[in-house]
Coordinates of C-alpha atoms and ligand atoms in Angstrom, one line a residue:
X1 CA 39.5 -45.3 -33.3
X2 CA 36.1 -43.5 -34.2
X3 CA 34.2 -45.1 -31.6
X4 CA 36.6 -43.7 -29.1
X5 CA 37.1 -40.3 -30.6
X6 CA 32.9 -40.3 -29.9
X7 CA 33.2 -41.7 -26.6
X8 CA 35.3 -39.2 -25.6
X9 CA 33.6 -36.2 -25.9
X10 CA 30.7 -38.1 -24.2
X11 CA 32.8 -38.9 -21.7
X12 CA 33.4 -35.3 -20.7
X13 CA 29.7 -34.3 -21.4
X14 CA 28.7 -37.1 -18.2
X15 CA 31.7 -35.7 -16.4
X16 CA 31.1 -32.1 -16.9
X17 CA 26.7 -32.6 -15.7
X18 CA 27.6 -34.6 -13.0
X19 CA 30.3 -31.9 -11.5
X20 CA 27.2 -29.3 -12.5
X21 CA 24.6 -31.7 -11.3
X22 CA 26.9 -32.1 -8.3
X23 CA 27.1 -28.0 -7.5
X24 CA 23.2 -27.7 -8.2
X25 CA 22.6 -29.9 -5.6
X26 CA 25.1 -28.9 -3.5
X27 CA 23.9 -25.4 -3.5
X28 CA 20.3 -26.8 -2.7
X29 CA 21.8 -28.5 0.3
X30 CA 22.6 -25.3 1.3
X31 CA 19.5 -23.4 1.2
X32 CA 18.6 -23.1 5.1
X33 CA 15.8 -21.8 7.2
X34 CA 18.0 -18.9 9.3
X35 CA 19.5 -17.6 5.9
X36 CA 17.0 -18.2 3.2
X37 CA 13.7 -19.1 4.9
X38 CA 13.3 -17.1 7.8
X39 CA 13.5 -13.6 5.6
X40 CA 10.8 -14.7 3.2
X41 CA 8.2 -16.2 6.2
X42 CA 8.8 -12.8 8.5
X43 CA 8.3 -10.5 6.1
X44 CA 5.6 -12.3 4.0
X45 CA 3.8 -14.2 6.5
X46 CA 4.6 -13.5 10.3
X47 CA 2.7 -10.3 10.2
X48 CA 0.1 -12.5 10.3
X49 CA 0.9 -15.6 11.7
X50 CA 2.0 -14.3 14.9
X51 CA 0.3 -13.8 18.6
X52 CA -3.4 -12.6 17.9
X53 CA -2.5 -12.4 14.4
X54 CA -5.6 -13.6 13.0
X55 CA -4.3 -16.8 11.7
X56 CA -4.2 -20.3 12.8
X57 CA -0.9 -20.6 13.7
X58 CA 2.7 -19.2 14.7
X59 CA 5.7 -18.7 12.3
X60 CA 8.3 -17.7 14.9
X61 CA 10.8 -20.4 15.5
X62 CA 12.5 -22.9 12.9
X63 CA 9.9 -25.7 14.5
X64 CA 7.0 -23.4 14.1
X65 CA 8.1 -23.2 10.3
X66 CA 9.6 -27.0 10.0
X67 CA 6.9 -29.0 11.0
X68 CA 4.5 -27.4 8.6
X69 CA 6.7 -26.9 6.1
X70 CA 4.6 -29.4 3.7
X71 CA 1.3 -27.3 3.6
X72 CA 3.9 -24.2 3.8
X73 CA 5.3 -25.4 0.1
X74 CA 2.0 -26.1 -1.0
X75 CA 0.0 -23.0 -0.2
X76 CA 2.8 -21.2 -1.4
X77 CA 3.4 -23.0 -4.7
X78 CA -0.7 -22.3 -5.4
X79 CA -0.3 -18.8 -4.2
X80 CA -2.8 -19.3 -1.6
X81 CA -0.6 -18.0 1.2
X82 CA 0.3 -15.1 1.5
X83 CA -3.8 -13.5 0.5
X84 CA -2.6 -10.8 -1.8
X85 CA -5.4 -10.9 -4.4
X86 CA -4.5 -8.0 -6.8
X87 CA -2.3 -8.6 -9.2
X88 CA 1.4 -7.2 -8.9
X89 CA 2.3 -7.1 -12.4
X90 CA -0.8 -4.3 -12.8
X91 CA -0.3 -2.1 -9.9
X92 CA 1.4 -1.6 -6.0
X93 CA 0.7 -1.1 -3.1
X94 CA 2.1 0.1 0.1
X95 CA 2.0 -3.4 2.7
X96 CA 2.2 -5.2 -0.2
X97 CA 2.6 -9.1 0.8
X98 CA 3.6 -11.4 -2.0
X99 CA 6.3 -14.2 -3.1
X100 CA 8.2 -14.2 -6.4
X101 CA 8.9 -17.1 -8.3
X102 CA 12.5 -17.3 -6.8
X103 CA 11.1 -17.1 -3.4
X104 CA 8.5 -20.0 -3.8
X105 CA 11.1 -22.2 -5.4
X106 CA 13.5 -21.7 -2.2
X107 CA 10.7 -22.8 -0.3
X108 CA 9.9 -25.7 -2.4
X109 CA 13.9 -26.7 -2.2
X110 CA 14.6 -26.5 1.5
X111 CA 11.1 -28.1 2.1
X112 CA 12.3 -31.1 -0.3
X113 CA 16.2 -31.7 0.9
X114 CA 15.3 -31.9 4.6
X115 CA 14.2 -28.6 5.9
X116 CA 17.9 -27.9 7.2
X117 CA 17.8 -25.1 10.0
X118 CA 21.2 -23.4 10.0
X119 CA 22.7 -21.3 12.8
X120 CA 19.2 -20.8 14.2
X121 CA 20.9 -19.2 17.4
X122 CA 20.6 -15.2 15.9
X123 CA 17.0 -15.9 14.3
X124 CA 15.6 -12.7 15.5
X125 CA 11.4 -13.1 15.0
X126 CA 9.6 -9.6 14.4
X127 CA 7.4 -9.3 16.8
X128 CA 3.8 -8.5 15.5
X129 CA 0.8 -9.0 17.5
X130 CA -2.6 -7.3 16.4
X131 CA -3.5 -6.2 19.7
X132 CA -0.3 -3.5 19.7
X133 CA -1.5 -1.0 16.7
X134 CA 1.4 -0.6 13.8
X135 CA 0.5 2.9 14.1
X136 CA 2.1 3.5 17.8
X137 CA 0.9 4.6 21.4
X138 CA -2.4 6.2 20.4
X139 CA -3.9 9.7 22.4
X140 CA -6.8 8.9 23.4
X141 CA -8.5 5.1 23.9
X142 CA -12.4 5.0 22.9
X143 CA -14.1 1.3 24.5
X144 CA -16.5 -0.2 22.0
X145 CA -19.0 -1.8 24.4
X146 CA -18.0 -5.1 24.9
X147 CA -20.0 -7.9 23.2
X148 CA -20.4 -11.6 24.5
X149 CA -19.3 -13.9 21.8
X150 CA -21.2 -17.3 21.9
X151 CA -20.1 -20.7 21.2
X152 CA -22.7 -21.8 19.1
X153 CA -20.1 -21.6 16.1
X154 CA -22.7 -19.2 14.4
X155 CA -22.0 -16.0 12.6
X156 CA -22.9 -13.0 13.9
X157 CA -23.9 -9.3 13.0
X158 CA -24.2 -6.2 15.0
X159 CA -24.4 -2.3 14.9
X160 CA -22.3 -0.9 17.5
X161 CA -22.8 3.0 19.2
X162 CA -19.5 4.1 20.5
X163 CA -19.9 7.4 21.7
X164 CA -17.6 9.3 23.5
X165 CA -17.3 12.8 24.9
X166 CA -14.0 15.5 25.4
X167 CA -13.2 18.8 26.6
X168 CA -12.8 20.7 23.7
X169 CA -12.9 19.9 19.9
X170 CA -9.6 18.3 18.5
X171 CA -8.2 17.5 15.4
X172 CA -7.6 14.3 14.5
X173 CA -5.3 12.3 12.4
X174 CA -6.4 8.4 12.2
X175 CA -8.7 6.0 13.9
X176 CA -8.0 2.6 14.3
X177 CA -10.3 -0.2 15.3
X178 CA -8.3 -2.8 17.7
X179 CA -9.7 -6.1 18.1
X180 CA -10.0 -7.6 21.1
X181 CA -10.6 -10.9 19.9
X182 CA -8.7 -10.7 16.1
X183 CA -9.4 -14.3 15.7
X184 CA -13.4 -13.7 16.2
X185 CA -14.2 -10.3 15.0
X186 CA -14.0 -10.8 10.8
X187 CA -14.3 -6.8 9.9
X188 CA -16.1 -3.8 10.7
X189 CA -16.3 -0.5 9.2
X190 CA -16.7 2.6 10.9
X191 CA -18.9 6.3 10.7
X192 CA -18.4 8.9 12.9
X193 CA -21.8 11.5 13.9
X194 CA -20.7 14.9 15.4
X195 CA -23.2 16.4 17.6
X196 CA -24.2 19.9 18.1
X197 CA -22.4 20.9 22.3
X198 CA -26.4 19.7 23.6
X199 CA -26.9 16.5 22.4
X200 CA -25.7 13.7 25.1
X201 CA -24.1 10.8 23.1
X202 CA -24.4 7.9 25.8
X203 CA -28.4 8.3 25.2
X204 CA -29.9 5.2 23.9
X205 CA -29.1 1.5 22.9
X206 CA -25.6 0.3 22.6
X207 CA -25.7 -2.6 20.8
X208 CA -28.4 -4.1 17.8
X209 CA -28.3 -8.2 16.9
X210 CA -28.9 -7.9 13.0
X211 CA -29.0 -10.1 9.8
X212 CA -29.1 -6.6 7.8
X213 CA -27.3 -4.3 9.4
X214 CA -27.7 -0.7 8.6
X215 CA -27.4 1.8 11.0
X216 CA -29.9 4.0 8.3
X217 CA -32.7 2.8 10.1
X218 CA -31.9 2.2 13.7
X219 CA -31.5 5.8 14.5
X220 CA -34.7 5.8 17.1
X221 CA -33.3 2.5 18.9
X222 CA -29.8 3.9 18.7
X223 CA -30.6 7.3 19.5
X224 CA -28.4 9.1 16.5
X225 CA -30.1 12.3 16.1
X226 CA -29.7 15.5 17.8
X227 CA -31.6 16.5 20.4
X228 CA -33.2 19.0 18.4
X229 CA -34.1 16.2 15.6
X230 CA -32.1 17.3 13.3
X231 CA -29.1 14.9 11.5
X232 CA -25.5 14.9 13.1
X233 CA -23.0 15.8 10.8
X234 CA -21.0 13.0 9.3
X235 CA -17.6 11.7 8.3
X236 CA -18.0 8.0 6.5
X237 CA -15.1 5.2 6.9
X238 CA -14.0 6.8 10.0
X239 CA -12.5 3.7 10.5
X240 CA -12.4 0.5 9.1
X241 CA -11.4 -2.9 10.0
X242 CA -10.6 -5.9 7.7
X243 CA -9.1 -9.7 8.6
X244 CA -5.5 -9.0 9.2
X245 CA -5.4 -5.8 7.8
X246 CA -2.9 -2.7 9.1
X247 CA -3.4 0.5 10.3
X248 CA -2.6 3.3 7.7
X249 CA -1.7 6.8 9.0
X250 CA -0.8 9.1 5.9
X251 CA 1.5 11.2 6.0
X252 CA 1.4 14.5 8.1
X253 CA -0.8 17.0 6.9
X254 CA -3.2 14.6 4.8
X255 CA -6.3 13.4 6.0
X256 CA -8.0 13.5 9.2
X257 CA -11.2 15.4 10.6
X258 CA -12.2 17.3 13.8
X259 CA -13.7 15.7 16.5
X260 CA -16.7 17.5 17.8
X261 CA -17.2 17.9 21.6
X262 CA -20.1 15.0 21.9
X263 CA -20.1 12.4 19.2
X264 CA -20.5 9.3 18.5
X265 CA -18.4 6.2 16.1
X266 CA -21.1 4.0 14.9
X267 CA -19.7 0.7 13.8
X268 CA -22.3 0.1 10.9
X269 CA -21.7 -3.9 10.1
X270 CA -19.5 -5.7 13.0
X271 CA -19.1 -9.2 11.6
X272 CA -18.1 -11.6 14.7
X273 CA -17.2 -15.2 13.2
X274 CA -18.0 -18.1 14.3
X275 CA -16.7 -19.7 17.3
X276 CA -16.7 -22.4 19.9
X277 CA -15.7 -20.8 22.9
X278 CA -17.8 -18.1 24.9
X279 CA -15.9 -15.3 25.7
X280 CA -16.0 -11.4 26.2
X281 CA -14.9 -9.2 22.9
X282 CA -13.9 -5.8 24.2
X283 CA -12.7 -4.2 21.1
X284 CA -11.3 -0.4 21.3
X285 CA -11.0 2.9 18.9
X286 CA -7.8 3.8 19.1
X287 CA -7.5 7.6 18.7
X288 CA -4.3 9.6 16.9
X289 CA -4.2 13.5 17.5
X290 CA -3.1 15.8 15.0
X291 CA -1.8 19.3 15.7
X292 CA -3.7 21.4 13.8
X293 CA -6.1 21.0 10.9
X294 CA -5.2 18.7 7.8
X295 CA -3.5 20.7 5.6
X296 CA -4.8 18.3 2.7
X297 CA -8.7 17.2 3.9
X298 CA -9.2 13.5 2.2
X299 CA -12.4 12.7 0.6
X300 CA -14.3 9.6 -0.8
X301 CA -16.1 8.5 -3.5
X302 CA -18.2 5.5 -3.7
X303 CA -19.6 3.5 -6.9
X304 CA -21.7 1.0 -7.4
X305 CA -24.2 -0.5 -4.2
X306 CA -25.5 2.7 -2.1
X307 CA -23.2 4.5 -4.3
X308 CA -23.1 7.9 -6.6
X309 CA -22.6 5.6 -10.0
X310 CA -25.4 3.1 -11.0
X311 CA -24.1 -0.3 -11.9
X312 CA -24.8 -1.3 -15.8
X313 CA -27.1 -3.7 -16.2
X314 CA -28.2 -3.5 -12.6
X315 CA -26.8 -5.9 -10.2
X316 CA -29.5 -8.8 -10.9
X317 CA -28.1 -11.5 -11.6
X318 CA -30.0 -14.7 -12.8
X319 CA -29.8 -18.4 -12.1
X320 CA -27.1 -20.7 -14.3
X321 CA -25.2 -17.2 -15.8
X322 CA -21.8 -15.8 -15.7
X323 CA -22.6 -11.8 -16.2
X324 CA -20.7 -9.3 -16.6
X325 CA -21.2 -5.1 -14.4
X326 CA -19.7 -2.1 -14.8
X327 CA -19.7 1.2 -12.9
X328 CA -18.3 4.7 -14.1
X329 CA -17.7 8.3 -13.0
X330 CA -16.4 10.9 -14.4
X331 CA -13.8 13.5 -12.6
X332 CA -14.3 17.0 -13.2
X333 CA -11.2 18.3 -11.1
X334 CA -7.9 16.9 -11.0
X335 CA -7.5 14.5 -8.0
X336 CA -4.7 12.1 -6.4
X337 CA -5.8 8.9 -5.6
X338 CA -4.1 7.1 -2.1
X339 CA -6.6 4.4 -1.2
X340 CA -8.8 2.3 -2.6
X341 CA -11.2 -0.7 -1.6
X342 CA -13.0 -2.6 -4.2
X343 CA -16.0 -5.2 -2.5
X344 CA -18.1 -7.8 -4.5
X345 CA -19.3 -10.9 -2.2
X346 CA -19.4 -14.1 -2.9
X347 CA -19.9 -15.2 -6.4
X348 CA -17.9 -12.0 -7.5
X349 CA -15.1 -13.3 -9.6
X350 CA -12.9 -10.8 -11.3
X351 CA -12.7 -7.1 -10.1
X352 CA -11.1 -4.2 -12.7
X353 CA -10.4 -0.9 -12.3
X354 CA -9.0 2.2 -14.0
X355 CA -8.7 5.5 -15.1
X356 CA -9.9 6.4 -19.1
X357 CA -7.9 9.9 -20.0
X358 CA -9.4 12.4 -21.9
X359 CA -7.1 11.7 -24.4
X360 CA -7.7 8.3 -24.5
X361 CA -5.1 7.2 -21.9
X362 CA -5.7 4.4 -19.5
X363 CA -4.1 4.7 -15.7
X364 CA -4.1 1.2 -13.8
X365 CA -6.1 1.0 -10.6
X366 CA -6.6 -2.6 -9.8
X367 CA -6.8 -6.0 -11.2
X368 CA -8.2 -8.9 -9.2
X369 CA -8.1 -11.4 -11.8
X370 CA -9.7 -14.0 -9.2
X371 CA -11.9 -12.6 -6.5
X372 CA -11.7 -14.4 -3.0
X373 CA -14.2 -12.7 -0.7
X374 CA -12.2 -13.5 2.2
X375 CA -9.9 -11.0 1.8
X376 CA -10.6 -7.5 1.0
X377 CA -8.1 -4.7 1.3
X378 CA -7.9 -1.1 1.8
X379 CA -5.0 -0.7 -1.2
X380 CA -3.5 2.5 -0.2
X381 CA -0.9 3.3 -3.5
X382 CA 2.8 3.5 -2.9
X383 CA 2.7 7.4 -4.4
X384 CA -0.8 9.0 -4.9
X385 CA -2.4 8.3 -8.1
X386 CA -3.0 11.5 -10.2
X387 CA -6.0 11.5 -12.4
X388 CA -6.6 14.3 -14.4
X389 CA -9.8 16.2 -14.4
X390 CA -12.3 14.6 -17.6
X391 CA -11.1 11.0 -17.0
X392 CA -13.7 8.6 -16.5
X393 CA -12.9 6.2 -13.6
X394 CA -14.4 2.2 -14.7
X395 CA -15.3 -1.1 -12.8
X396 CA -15.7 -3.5 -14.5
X397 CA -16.5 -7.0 -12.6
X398 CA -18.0 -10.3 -13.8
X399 CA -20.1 -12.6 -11.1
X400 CA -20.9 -16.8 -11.7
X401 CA -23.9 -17.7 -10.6
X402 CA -23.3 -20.9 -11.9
X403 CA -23.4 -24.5 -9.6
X404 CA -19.7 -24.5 -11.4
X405 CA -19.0 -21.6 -8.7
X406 CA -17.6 -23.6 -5.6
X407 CA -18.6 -20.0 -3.6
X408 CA -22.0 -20.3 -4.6
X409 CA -24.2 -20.0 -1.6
X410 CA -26.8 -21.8 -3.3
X411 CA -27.9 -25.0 -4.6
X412 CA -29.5 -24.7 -7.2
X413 CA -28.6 -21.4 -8.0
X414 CA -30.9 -18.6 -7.4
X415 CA -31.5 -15.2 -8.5
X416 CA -28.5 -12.9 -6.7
X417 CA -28.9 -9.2 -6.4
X418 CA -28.3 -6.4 -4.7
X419 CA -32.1 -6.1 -2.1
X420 CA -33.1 -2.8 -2.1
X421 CA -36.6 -2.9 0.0
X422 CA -34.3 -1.0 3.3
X423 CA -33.3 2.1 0.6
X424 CA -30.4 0.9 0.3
X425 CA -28.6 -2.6 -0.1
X426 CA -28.4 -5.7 2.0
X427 CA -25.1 -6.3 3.6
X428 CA -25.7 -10.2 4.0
X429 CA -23.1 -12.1 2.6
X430 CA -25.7 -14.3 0.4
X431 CA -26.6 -11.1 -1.5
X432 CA -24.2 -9.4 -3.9
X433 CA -22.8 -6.0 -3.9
X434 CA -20.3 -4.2 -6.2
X435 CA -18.6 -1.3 -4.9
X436 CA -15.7 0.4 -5.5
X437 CA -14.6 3.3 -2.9
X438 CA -12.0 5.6 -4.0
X439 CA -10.1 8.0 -1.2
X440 CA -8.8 10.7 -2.7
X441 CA -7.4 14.7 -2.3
X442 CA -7.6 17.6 -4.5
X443 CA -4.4 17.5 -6.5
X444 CA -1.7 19.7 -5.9
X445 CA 1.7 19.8 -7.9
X446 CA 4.2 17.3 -6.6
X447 CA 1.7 15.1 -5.0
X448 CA 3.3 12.2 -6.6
X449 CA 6.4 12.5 -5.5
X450 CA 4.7 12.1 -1.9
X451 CA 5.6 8.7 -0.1
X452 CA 2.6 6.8 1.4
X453 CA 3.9 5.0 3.4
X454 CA 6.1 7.6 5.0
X455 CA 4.7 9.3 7.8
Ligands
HEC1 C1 -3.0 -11.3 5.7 C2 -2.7 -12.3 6.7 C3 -1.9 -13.6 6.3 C4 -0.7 -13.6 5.7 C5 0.2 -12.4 5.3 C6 -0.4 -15.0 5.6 N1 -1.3 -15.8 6.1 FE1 -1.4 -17.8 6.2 N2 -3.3 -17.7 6.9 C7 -4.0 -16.6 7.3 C8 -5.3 -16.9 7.9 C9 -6.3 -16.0 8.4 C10 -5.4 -18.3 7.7 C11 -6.6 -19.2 8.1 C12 -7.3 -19.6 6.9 C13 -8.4 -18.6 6.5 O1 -8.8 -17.9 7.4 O2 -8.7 -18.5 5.3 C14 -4.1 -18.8 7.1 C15 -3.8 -20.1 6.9 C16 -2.6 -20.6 6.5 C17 -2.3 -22.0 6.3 C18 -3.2 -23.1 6.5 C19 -3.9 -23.4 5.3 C20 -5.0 -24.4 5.4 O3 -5.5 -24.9 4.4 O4 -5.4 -24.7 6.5 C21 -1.0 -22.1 6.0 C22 -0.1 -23.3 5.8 C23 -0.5 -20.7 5.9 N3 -1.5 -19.8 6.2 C24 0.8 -20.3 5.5 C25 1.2 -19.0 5.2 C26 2.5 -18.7 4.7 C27 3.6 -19.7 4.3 C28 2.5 -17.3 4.5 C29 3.6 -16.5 3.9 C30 4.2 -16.9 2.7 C31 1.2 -16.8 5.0 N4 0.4 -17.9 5.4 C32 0.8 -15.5 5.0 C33 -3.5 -15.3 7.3 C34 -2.3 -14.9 6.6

């Protein structure tokens, strides 16, 4: 009798896991592309991998997905795809692209019980393609002068002069730099000069070829000055350009500048990839109005390379070490934070940032516990960011120079710094910078309560 009193119980213990087992894989079965997959790939990844998106490939239809679907699970499961480097358990951000845990394991499922595609007949793909701006029909189009692209699979470097010319002076609200080629042109980041009413802005060369670009001293060939010598006035990151990034318009009344009568964009380091294939790049500015003048003006600060903060020790760094950099500033007014963009090259590894109260405090910035200098972001915030006036703002940042460092340019590794024979610092990628720009307004009560990415 005892053995079958045991056996019993045993009995119902195989019987009860193989029902459960039975639903659990059941309820994988059911896991298919048009209900579960398609919502994770279109939000997360389409924005992307769509027409001119930038990427290598399309992620519209079930077969676009399906027949991938192997390297889909694993650049998912090493959270390669989607590029989101900061990391989302320190702070958010508005365009924020990145997979939970539940999300990846869906993926992983439906990859392994036969990538079953459902009612695929009301998949309804977003349609993204980089060459439409996010940001709507713009008011005025500003051609970059086109550049020929050559298919020597090199990388390439120029300063571009886009200047353009209107009837009167108007305010404006954002610039955005479209690509004509997204898959070619890697970033480019924009100042605008504003010219006193005599100066003509078409004067001078368009376009410089350069390993070290920096517009600082190609105002003869470019013909920057006004006519009476004297310095335009400026307004830095007038636009900027990364791989795949979005246009951000803030919301109405913050940000913007006034465009002078004659001026002129300068795109200070357009970085065209490499490519195969000769073609024509004719990228454009496009141009959004505003009404009247910003009610909130926006301003930077930058630390670090060509910045108003030093970097501690300076950024030096020897053969065979792992070392570690800081930068700090300290904010004598109140201030809201809505965008920032933190930039190491190469053999950067970790990237930190935040706000040190007077009262001992800390308010989270940005962790980038593992640095990928291919994708660098403009973080705008989801609300802005106060920071109340005596805080110190800190960088802290840490940089292998190591042959352990699979990014190391070089082998055997060298001395890496920032070069500062031009003034100022070298932009090639073999060099290192650290930088941390902070956009920001003067704070007003209630600012965060204010949506970013409402507008
Ligand atoms: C911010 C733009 C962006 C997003 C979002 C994005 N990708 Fe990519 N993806 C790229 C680019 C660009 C490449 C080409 C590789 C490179 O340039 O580093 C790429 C490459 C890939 C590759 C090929 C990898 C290889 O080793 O060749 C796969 C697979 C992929 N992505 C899947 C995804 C999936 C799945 C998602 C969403 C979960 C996603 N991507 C989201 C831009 C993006």
């Amino acid at each position: 009798m005892k053995p079958l009193r045991l056996a019993k119980p045993n009995l119902w213990v195989a019987l009860l896991s193989m029902i459960s087992f039975g639903f659990y894989s059941c309820s994988k079965k059911d896991i298919t592309f048009s209900k579960n997959i398609a919502p994770i790939i279109y939000k997360n990844c389409t924005p992307c991998h769509s027409q001119n998106g930038g990427a290598p490939f399309t992620f519209l239809t079930y077969s676009d997905v399906a027949q991938r679907a192997k390297m889909i699970a694993f650049v998912t499961r090493t959270h390669y795809m989607p590029p989101w480097p900061a990391d989302k358990n320190y702070t958010h951000f508005i365009n924020e692209k990145t997979l939970n845990e539940n999300e990846i394991q869906l993926i992983q499922d439906w990859f392994k019980n036969g990538k079953a595609p459902g009612d695929t007949t009301d998949l309804k793909p977003p349609v993204y393609n980089a060459k439409i701006s996010v940001l709507g029909t713009p008011d005025l189009i500003i051609p970059v002068p086109p550049v020929q692209i050559l298919n020597d699979n090199s990388d390439r470097f120029y300063i571009i002069k886009i200047p353009y010319q209107l009837k009167k002076p108007q305010y404006v609200k954002a610039v955005e730099f479209m690509a004509g080629q997204p898959n070619i042109v890697h970033h480019a980041n924009g100042h605008l000069l504003l010219y006193d009413g005599h100066t003509n802005p078409f004067d001078g060369k368009r376009i410089i070829e350069t390993n070290d670009p920096n517009f600082e001293s190609e105002f003869d060939a470019l013909k920057l000055l006004n006519a009476n010598g004297n310095k335009p006035e400026r307004v830095h990151s007038a636009f900027n350009y990364l791989p795949s990034s979005f246009g951000v318009k803030y919301p109405e009344g913050i940000g913007g500048f006034l465009l002078s009568v004659n001026g002129t964009f300068v795109a200070n380091d357009i970085h065209y990839g490499p490519s195969r294939k000769q073609m024509m790049d004719s990228s454009k500015l496009y141009v959004y109005f505003a009404n009247k003048k910003p009610e909130r003006p926006t301003y930077e600060i930058m630390l670090g390379t060509n910045g108003i903060a030093p970097i501690v020790p300076p950024l030096q760094i020897q053969p065979n070490t792992i070392s570690k950099h800081t930068t700090e500033i300290t904010i004598y007014n109140d201030i809201s934070i809505l965008t920032i963009n933190p930039h190491m090259h190469l053999i950067g590894t970790q990237f930190k940032a935040y706000a040190l109260k007077p009262n001992g405090d800390t308010i989270r910035l940005i962790s980038i516990p593992k640095w990928q200098f291919r994708w660098q972001y403009f973080y705008t915030f989801t609300n802005p960011i106060k920071i109340p006036k005596g805080s110190i703002i800190r960088v802290e940042s840490e940089f292998d120079n190591t042959k352990n460092n699979p990014n190391n340019p070089f082998t055997p590794p060298r001395l890496i710094g920032e070069r500062n024979d031009h003034g100022g610092a070298s932009m090639r990628t073999t060099d290192e910078m650290l930088q941390f720009i902070i956009t920001y307004m003067p704070y007003q009560k209630g600012d965060e309560k204010i949506e970013l990415n409402k507008n």
